[in-house]
Amino acid sequence: MINQLFPNVEWGALWTASLETIYMSLAAIIMTFILGIILGLLLYLTDKGNFWENKAVHALTAAVVNIFRSIPFIILLILLIPFTNALLGTFLGPSAALPALVAGAAPFYARLVEIGFREVDKGVIEAAQSMGAGQGRIIMRVLLPESMPALVSGITVTGITLVSFTAMAGAIGAGGLGDLAYREGFQRTQPDVTFASTIAVLIIVFIFQMIGDWITKTLDKR
């Protein structure tokens, strides 16, 4: 029955492409989470009325974030080919897609991080300050823990966006399900391959969403 619905699908190739997509997505999510929190902290802490208030640093960070958020991902992929080539020695393969994936997703996530920090009750921060806690302690023991449900929810949304980014990256040689759907499905006029690749992408997205929602609910103490 399955072979009749998908006569042109090589299941081994589909499995390999799925693993490549999962690898690109997970690696990019981890790096985006770290870089996004750093950028989000800079945006929040250097803003008016916060610990490291600094108009110049805030404006520079916001400009970098806004510029990279505004560049369409497929164009960003092409723009970063020389950098990727210099860094990894190639612009082909799953690992070569990571710089563009992180550069495209981290600025978006940084804004979600900033919003998450702004939602932290100022009273909790002021209470920590009144007890003599320093800035570093407040950031690590108050700001990050209190905003963690929002941060996890944000990285879940970003992670799903990254899965779609990997599909676009696959079209220019990164591998994964996007490459399989485009090269084996579209170029060879095998719609069943494209359809099977789409189903695999949807399954990955649903799994990421379920895991993200579960972690968010676990961390949310409200």
Short mmCIF file of C-alpha atoms in Angstrom, two decimals:
data_model
loop_
_atom_site.label_atom_id
_atom_site.label_comp_id
_atom_site.label_asym_id
_atom_site.label_seq_id
_atom_site.Cartn_x
_atom_site.Cartn_y
_atom_site.Cartn_z
CA MET A 1 0.00 0.00 0.00
CA ILE A 2 2.72 2.47 1.01
CA ASN A 3 4.87 1.52 -1.96
CA GLN A 4 1.91 2.13 -4.26
CA LEU A 5 1.39 5.61 -2.82
CA PHE A 6 5.11 6.44 -2.92
CA PRO A 7 6.55 4.37 -5.79
CA ASN A 8 9.61 6.59 -6.30
CA VAL A 9 10.59 7.11 -2.67
CA GLU A 10 13.83 5.51 -1.50
CA TRP A 11 13.15 5.08 2.20
CA GLY A 12 16.82 4.89 3.12
CA ALA A 13 17.45 8.23 1.41
CA LEU A 14 14.40 9.73 3.15
CA TRP A 15 15.67 8.55 6.55
CA THR A 16 19.15 9.96 5.89
CA ALA A 17 17.66 13.29 4.76
CA SER A 18 15.48 13.38 7.88
CA LEU A 19 18.50 12.83 10.13
CA GLU A 20 20.37 15.63 8.31
CA THR A 21 17.42 17.98 8.84
CA ILE A 22 17.23 17.06 12.54
CA TYR A 23 20.99 17.59 12.91
CA MET A 24 20.89 21.02 11.24
CA SER A 25 17.85 22.06 13.26
CA LEU A 26 19.11 20.90 16.67
CA ALA A 27 22.63 22.28 16.21
CA ALA A 28 21.23 25.61 15.02
CA ILE A 29 18.69 25.72 17.90
CA ILE A 30 21.44 25.24 20.50
CA MET A 31 23.66 27.95 18.99
CA THR A 32 20.69 30.28 18.43
CA PHE A 33 19.59 29.82 22.04
CA ILE A 34 23.02 30.84 23.36
CA LEU A 35 23.64 33.72 20.93
CA GLY A 36 20.04 34.93 21.15
CA ILE A 37 20.18 35.15 24.95
CA ILE A 38 23.44 37.11 24.76
CA LEU A 39 21.98 39.55 22.22
CA GLY A 40 18.68 39.74 24.12
CA LEU A 41 20.52 40.52 27.37
CA LEU A 42 22.46 43.29 25.63
CA LEU A 43 19.28 44.76 24.20
CA TYR A 44 17.51 44.64 27.57
CA LEU A 45 20.32 45.62 29.95
CA THR A 46 21.61 48.54 27.84
CA ASP A 47 18.14 50.02 27.40
CA LYS A 48 17.00 53.07 29.35
CA GLY A 49 16.55 52.47 33.08
CA ASN A 50 18.35 49.12 33.22
CA PHE A 51 21.67 48.02 34.75
CA TRP A 52 23.99 48.74 31.81
CA GLU A 53 22.14 51.69 30.30
CA ASN A 54 24.14 52.74 27.25
CA LYS A 55 22.50 54.40 24.25
CA ALA A 56 25.38 53.70 21.86
CA VAL A 57 25.68 49.98 22.65
CA HIS A 58 21.90 49.56 22.63
CA ALA A 59 21.57 51.32 19.28
CA LEU A 60 24.41 49.29 17.73
CA THR A 61 23.01 45.97 19.00
CA ALA A 62 19.49 46.87 17.85
CA ALA A 63 20.83 47.87 14.41
CA VAL A 64 22.67 44.55 13.97
CA VAL A 65 19.62 42.59 15.08
CA ASN A 66 17.26 44.54 12.81
CA ILE A 67 19.54 44.28 9.77
CA PHE A 68 19.91 40.49 9.99
CA ARG A 69 16.20 40.07 10.74
CA SER A 70 15.35 42.01 7.60
CA ILE A 71 17.44 39.98 5.14
CA PRO A 72 15.46 37.16 3.47
CA PHE A 73 17.01 33.84 4.44
CA ILE A 74 17.73 32.63 0.90
CA ILE A 75 19.68 35.86 0.25
CA LEU A 76 21.50 35.53 3.58
CA LEU A 77 22.56 32.01 2.57
CA ILE A 78 24.14 33.35 -0.61
CA LEU A 79 25.75 36.34 1.12
CA LEU A 80 27.42 34.07 3.70
CA ILE A 81 28.85 31.59 1.18
CA PRO A 82 32.33 33.25 1.21
CA PHE A 83 32.35 33.32 5.04
CA THR A 84 31.18 29.70 5.27
CA ASN A 85 33.75 28.64 2.70
CA ALA A 86 36.54 30.37 4.65
CA LEU A 87 35.34 28.91 7.96
CA LEU A 88 34.64 25.31 6.94
CA GLY A 89 36.36 24.94 3.58
CA THR A 90 33.05 24.27 1.81
CA PHE A 91 29.58 25.72 1.46
CA LEU A 92 27.94 22.34 0.81
CA GLY A 93 26.54 19.88 3.34
CA PRO A 94 24.54 20.12 6.59
CA SER A 95 27.34 21.68 8.68
CA ALA A 96 27.91 24.38 6.07
CA ALA A 97 24.31 25.56 6.52
CA LEU A 98 24.78 26.28 10.25
CA PRO A 99 26.36 29.78 10.01
CA ALA A 100 23.49 31.06 7.88
CA LEU A 101 20.87 29.29 9.99
CA VAL A 102 22.19 30.86 13.19
CA ALA A 103 22.69 34.28 11.60
CA GLY A 104 19.11 34.19 10.33
CA ALA A 105 17.46 32.92 13.51
CA ALA A 106 19.46 34.42 16.41
CA PRO A 107 18.40 38.06 15.78
CA PHE A 108 14.74 37.00 15.63
CA TYR A 109 15.11 35.02 18.85
CA ALA A 110 17.01 37.91 20.50
CA ARG A 111 13.90 40.09 20.19
CA LEU A 112 11.79 37.35 21.79
CA VAL A 113 14.35 37.12 24.60
CA GLU A 114 14.20 40.87 25.14
CA ILE A 115 10.39 40.70 25.35
CA GLY A 116 10.66 37.84 27.83
CA PHE A 117 12.99 39.86 30.06
CA ARG A 118 10.64 42.86 29.95
CA GLU A 119 7.81 40.67 31.24
CA VAL A 120 9.72 39.86 34.45
CA ASP A 121 8.10 41.61 37.41
CA LYS A 122 10.18 44.66 38.33
CA GLY A 123 9.21 44.09 41.95
CA VAL A 124 11.10 40.78 42.03
CA ILE A 125 14.24 42.50 40.72
CA GLU A 126 13.89 45.36 43.20
CA ALA A 127 13.43 42.87 46.05
CA ALA A 128 16.65 41.12 45.07
CA GLN A 129 18.46 44.47 44.94
CA SER A 130 17.16 45.43 48.38
CA MET A 131 18.63 42.18 49.74
CA GLY A 132 22.06 43.19 48.46
CA ALA A 133 22.22 40.98 45.35
CA GLY A 134 24.67 42.22 42.70
CA GLN A 135 23.90 42.62 39.02
CA GLY A 136 25.42 39.29 38.01
CA ARG A 137 23.48 37.43 40.70
CA ILE A 138 20.23 39.14 39.73
CA ILE A 139 20.75 38.20 36.08
CA MET A 140 21.60 34.56 36.84
CA ARG A 141 19.25 33.97 39.81
CA VAL A 142 16.29 36.22 39.00
CA LEU A 143 16.10 37.49 35.42
CA LEU A 144 16.94 34.24 33.59
CA PRO A 145 14.94 31.84 35.82
CA GLU A 146 11.86 34.09 35.92
CA SER A 147 11.85 34.51 32.13
CA MET A 148 12.76 30.90 31.28
CA PRO A 149 9.23 29.76 30.28
CA ALA A 150 9.09 32.65 27.79
CA LEU A 151 12.62 31.88 26.57
CA VAL A 152 11.77 28.22 25.96
CA SER A 153 8.51 29.15 24.26
CA GLY A 154 10.44 31.57 22.07
CA ILE A 155 13.11 29.03 21.10
CA THR A 156 10.33 26.56 20.23
CA VAL A 157 8.84 29.05 17.76
CA THR A 158 12.33 29.84 16.45
CA GLY A 159 13.16 26.14 16.16
CA ILE A 160 10.15 25.54 13.93
CA THR A 161 11.26 28.47 11.77
CA LEU A 162 14.72 26.88 11.60
CA VAL A 163 13.24 23.65 10.25
CA SER A 164 11.75 25.63 7.36
CA PHE A 165 15.11 27.40 6.90
CA THR A 166 16.85 24.01 6.55
CA ALA A 167 14.49 23.18 3.70
CA MET A 168 15.53 26.35 1.87
CA ALA A 169 19.19 25.65 2.62
CA GLY A 170 18.75 22.19 1.14
CA ALA A 171 17.80 23.71 -2.19
CA ILE A 172 21.34 25.10 -2.59
CA GLY A 173 23.27 22.04 -1.45
CA ALA A 174 22.92 21.75 2.33
CA GLY A 175 21.28 18.35 2.18
CA GLY A 176 18.32 17.30 4.27
CA LEU A 177 14.68 17.02 3.33
CA GLY A 178 14.67 20.27 1.37
CA ASP A 179 17.40 18.94 -0.89
CA LEU A 180 15.57 15.62 -1.34
CA ALA A 181 12.26 17.33 -2.13
CA TYR A 182 13.85 19.72 -4.63
CA ARG A 183 16.43 17.48 -6.34
CA GLU A 184 14.64 14.12 -6.34
CA GLY A 185 11.06 15.37 -6.21
CA PHE A 186 10.79 18.60 -8.18
CA GLN A 187 13.66 18.33 -10.66
CA ARG A 188 12.86 14.71 -11.55
CA THR A 189 9.09 15.28 -11.55
CA GLN A 190 8.43 12.80 -8.75
CA PRO A 191 5.70 14.47 -6.66
CA ASP A 192 5.47 11.49 -4.32
CA VAL A 193 9.05 12.18 -3.16
CA THR A 194 8.17 15.81 -2.49
CA PHE A 195 5.03 14.76 -0.63
CA ALA A 196 6.92 12.21 1.50
CA SER A 197 9.56 14.85 2.33
CA THR A 198 6.80 17.27 3.35
CA ILE A 199 5.26 14.69 5.68
CA ALA A 200 8.68 14.06 7.26
CA VAL A 201 9.15 17.81 7.83
CA LEU A 202 5.70 18.06 9.43
CA ILE A 203 6.47 15.16 11.78
CA ILE A 204 9.72 16.85 12.87
CA VAL A 205 7.90 20.15 13.45
CA PHE A 206 5.15 18.47 15.50
CA ILE A 207 7.75 16.67 17.66
CA PHE A 208 9.67 19.92 18.27
CA GLN A 209 6.44 21.72 19.17
CA MET A 210 5.34 18.99 21.60
CA ILE A 211 8.72 18.92 23.35
CA GLY A 212 8.86 22.73 23.56
CA ASP A 213 5.31 22.97 24.95
CA TRP A 214 6.06 20.27 27.55
CA ILE A 215 9.23 22.01 28.74
CA THR A 216 7.45 25.37 28.89
CA LYS A 217 4.61 23.95 31.00
CA THR A 218 7.11 22.22 33.30
CA LEU A 219 9.05 25.44 33.90
CA ASP A 220 6.00 27.70 34.25
CA LYS A 221 5.13 27.82 37.97
CA ARG A 222 2.14 30.12 37.57
#
